[in-house]
Coordinates of C-alpha atoms in Angstrom, one line a residue:
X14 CA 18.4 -10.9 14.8
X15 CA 19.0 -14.3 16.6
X16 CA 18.0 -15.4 20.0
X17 CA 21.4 -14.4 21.2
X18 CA 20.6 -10.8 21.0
X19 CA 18.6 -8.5 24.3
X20 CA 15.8 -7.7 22.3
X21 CA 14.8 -5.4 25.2
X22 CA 17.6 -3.1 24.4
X23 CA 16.5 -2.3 21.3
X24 CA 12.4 -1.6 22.3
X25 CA 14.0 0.4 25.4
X26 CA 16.5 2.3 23.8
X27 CA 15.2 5.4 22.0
X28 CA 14.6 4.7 18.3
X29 CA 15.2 8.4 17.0
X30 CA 18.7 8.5 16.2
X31 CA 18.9 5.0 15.0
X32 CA 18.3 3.6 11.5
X33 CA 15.1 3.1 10.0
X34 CA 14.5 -0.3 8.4
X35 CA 13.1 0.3 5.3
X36 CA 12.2 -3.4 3.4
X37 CA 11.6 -2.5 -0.2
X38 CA 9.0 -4.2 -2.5
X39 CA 8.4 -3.0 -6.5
X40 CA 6.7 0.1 -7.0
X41 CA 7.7 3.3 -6.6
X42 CA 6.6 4.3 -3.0
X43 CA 9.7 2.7 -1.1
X44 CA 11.8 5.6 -3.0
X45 CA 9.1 8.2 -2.0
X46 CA 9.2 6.8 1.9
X47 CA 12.9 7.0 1.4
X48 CA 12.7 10.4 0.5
X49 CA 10.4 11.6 3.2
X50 CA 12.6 9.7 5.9
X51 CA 15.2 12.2 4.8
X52 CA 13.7 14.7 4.7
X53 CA 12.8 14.7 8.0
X54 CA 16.3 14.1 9.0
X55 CA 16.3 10.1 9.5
X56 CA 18.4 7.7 8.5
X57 CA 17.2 4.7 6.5
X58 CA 18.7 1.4 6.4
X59 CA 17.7 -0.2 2.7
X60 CA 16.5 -3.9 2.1
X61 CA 16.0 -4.5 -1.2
X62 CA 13.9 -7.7 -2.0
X63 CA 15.7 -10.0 -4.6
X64 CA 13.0 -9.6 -8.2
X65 CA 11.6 -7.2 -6.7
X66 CA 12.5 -3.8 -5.8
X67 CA 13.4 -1.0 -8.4
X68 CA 17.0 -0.5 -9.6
X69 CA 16.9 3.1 -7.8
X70 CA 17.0 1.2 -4.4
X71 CA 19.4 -1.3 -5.0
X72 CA 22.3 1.1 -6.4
X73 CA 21.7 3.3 -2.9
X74 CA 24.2 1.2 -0.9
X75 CA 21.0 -1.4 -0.4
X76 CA 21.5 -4.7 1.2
X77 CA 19.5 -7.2 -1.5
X78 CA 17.7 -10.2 0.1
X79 CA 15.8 -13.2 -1.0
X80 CA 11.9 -13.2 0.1
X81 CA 12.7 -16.1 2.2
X82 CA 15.9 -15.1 3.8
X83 CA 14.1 -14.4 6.9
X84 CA 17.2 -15.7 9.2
X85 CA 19.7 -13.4 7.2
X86 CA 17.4 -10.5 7.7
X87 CA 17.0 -10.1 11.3
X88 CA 20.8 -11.1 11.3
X89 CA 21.6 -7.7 8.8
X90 CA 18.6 -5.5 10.2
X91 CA 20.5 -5.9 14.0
X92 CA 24.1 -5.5 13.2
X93 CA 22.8 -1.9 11.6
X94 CA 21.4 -1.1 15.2
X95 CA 17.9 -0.5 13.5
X96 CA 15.2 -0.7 15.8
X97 CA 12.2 0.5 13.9
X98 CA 10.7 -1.3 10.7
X99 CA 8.9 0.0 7.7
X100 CA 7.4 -2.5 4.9
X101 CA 6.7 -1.0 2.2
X102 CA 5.9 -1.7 -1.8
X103 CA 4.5 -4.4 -3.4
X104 CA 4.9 -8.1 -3.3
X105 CA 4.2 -10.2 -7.3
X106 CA 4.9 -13.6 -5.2
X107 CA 5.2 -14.9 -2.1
X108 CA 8.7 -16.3 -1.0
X109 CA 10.8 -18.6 -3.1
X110 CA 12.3 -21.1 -0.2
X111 CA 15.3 -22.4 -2.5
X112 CA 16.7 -19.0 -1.3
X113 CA 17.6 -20.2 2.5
X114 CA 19.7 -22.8 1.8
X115 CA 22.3 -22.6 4.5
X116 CA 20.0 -19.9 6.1
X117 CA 19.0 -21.3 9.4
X118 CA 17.9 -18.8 11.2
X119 CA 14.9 -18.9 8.2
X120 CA 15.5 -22.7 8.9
X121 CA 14.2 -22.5 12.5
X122 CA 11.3 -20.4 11.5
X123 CA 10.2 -22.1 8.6
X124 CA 7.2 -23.8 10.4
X125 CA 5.8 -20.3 11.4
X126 CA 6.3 -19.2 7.9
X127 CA 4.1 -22.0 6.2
X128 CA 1.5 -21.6 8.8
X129 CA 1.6 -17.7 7.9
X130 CA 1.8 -18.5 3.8
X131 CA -1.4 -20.6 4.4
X132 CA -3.8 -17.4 4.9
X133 CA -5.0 -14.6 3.2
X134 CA -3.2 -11.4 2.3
X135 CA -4.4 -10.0 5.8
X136 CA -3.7 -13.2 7.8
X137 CA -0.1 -13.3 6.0
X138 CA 1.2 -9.4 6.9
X139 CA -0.4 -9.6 10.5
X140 CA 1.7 -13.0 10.9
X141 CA 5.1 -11.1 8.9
X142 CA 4.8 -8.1 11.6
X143 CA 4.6 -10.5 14.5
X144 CA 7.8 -12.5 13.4
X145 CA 9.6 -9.1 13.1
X146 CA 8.3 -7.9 16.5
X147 CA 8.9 -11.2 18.4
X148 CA 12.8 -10.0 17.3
X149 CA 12.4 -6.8 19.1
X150 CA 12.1 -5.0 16.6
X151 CA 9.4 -2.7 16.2
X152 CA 7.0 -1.9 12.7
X153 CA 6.0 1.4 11.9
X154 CA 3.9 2.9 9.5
X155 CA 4.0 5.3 6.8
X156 CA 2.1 8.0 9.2
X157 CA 5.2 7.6 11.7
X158 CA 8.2 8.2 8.7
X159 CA 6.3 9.5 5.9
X160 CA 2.6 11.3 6.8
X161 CA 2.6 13.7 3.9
X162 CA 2.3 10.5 1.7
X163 CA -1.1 10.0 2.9
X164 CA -4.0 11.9 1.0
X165 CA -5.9 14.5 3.1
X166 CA -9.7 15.2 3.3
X167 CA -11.7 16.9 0.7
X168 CA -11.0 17.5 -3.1
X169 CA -6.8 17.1 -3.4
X170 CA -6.7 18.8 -7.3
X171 CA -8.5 21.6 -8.9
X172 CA -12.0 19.4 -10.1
X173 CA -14.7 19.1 -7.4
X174 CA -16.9 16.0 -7.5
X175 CA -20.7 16.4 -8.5
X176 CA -23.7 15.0 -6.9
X177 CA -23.9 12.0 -8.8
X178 CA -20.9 11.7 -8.0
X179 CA -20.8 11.9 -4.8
X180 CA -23.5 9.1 -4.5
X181 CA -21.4 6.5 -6.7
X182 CA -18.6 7.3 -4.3
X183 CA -20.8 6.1 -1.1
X184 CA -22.3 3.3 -2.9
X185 CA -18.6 2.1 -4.4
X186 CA -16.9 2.8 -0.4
X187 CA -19.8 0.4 0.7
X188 CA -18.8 -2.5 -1.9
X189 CA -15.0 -2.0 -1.1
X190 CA -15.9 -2.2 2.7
X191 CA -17.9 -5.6 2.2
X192 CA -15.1 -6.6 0.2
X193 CA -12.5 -5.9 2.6
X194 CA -14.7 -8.0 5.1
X195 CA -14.1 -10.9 3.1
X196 CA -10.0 -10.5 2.7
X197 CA -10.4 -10.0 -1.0
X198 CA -9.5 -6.3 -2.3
X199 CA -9.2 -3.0 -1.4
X200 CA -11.0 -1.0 -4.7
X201 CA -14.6 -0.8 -6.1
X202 CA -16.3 1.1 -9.2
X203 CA -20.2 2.8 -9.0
X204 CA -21.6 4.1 -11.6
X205 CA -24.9 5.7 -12.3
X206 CA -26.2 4.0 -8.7
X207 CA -24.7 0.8 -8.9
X208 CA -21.3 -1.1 -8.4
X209 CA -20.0 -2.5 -11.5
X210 CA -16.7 -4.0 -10.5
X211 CA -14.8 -5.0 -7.4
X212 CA -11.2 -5.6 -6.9
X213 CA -10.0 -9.6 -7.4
X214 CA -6.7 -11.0 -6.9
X215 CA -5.8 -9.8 -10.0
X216 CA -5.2 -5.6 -8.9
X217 CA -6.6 -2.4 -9.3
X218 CA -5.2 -2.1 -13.2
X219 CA -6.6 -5.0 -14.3
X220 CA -10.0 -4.2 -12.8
X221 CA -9.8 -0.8 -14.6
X222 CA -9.1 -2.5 -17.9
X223 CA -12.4 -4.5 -17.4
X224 CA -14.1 -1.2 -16.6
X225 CA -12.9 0.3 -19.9
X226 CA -13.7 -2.8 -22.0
X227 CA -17.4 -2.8 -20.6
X228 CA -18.1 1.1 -21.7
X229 CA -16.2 0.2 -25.1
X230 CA -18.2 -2.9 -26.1
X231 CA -21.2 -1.0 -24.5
X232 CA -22.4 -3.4 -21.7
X233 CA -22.1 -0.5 -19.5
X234 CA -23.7 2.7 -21.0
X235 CA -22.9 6.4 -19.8
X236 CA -22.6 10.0 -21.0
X237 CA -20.0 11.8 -21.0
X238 CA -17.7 11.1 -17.6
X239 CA -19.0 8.9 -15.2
X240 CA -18.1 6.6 -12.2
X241 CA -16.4 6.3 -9.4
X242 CA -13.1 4.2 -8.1
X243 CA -12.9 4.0 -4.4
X244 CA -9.7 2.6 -2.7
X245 CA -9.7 2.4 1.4
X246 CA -8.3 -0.2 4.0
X247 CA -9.8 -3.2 4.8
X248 CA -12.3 -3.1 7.7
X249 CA -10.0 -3.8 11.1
X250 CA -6.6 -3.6 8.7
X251 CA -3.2 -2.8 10.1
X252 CA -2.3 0.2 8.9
X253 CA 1.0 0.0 9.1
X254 CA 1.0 -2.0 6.2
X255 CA -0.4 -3.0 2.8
X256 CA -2.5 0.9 2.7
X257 CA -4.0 0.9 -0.8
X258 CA -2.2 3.2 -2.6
X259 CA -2.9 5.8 -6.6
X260 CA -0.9 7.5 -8.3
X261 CA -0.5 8.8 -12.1
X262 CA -0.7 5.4 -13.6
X263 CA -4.2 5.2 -11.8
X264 CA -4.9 8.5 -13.4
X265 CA -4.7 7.1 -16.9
X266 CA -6.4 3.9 -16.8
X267 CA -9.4 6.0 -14.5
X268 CA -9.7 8.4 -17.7
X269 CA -9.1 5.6 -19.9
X270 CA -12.6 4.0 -18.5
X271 CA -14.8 7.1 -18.7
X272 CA -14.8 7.8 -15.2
X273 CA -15.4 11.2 -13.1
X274 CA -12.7 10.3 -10.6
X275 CA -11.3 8.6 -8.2
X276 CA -11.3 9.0 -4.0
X277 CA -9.6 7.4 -1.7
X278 CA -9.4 7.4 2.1
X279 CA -8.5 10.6 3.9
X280 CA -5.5 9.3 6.3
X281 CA -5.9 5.5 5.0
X282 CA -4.4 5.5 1.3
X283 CA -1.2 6.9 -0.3
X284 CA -1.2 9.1 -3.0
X285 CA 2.4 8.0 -5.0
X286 CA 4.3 10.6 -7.0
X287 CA 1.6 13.0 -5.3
X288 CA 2.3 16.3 -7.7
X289 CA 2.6 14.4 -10.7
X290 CA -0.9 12.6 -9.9
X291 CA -2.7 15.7 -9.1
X292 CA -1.3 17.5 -12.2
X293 CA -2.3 14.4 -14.1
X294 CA -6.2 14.5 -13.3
X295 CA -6.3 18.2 -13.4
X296 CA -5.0 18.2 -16.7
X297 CA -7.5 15.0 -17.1
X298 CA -10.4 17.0 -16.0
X299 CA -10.9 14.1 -12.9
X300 CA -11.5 14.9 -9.6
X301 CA -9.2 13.1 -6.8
X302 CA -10.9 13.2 -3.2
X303 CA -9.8 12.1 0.1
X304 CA -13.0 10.7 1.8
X305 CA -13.9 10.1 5.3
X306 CA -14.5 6.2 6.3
X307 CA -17.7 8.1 8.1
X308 CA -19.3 10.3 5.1
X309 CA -21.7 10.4 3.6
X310 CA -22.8 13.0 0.2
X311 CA -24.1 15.2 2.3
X312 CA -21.3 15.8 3.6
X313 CA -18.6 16.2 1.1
X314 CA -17.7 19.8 -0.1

């Protein structure tokens, strides 16, 4: 949207029968939010990003966009009457500014951009919601278009965690939390009482891989199924965006490392392709639990 548009209108107006902006990242959770927009009877307005959102998006009568065509994006997202914004899917690299040639509504902004492309991954999404917003536009989360995405409390499959479990879990919630404080991940492993891997810059998957290379070359040692992957938001995060996410893919490399399971936060974290992950770690023999930021093992069922 440019300046010439009455951004009041659109916050005024009531956003229910108007399109929801859905900008897509890779992954396959932008489908699964697509799905659950319809189903619920909304319509969605699809914004593919260029390189990297899936082919299923871009052949459902999606607009594709350059990460850097911020100008052109207001400019599309207003002429579709959308009011209401959704990001969602991941992001492999940050904008690619030979794309806004000729774009100068991105033009104009461009200062605000760099300052935002100078921070962390927190820093850059708050600054990304505020340029929307300053639009009139307003940025919803997945709760507000897509709730039954998010993973509920308790055990989600068949397995129940153990004790020991249950202990790994607090300690590894702990590490992630500290992490989190720090702007650096959103996952940690415990096993047998102590944290043996955090979450870098370089994902959940490659942090699992690690895990699974120290029990094969024996530099961690356990019997039989053990450990614990926690994923939950960032202490203070916006969660409208950027909620740390599973799904069946997580399943595999989890069994893969030895461990007992995986939880995640209850209301905080989205469980992708939810039937096919559940099925997955039944059939796995690995519990999937949806934990409260405020537990503790002696309170877990």
């Amino acid at each position: 949207m440019t300046k010439g548009h009455d951004s009041k209108d659109l916050l005024t107006a009531g956003a229910s029968d108007a399109p929801v902006a859905l900008i897509c990242g890779n992954g396959t959770l932008p489908l699964q939010v697509l799905n659950g927009l319809r189903r619920s009877g909304r319509e969605a307005f699809i914004i593919a990003i260029k390189g990297e959102a899936d082919e299923a998006l871009r052949v459902q009568s999606a607009v594709e966009l350059g990460w850097g065509e911020i100008g052109r994006l207001f400019k599309v997202m207003a002429a579709a009457k959308c009011r209401e914004v959704v990001l969602i899917g991941g992001i492999s690299k940050r904008p690619d500014f030979t794309s806004i040639i000729g774009d100068l509504g991105t033009l104009r902004r461009l200062p605000r951009i760099i300052r935002a492309l100078a921070g962390g991954d927190d820093s850059l999404l708050t600054k990304v919601i505020g340029l929307i917003e300053e639009e009139g536009f307003r940025v919803v989360g997945i709760k507000d278009v897509a709730p039954d995405l998010l993973a509920g409390p308790g055990s989600l499959g068949a397995v129940k965690p153990r004790a020991e479990d249950l202990k790994d879990m607090v300690l590894a919630l702990e590490a992630a939390r500290r992490l989190g404080d720090l702007d650096i991940g959103q996952a940690a492993v415990a096993l047998g009482g102590r944290v043996i891997a955090v979450e870098g810059a370089e994902g959940t998957d490659a942090m699992l891989a690690r895990c699974a290379e120290l029990r094969q070359n024996g530099r961690v040692r356990a019997k039989g199924r053990l450990g614990v992957l926690v994923k939950t938001v960032k202490p203070g995060q916006d969660l409208r965006v950027d909620l740390p996410a599973v799904g069946p893919k997580t399943i595999e490399r989890a069994l893969a490392a030895g461990f007992a399971g995986i939880a995640v936060e209850a209301g905080g974290a989205l469980i992708a392709e939810r039937e096919a992950t559940i099925t997955a770690a039944d059939k796995a023999g690995l519990f999937v639990y949806g934990l409260n930021p405020q537990e503790s093992s002696g309170d877990a069922e």
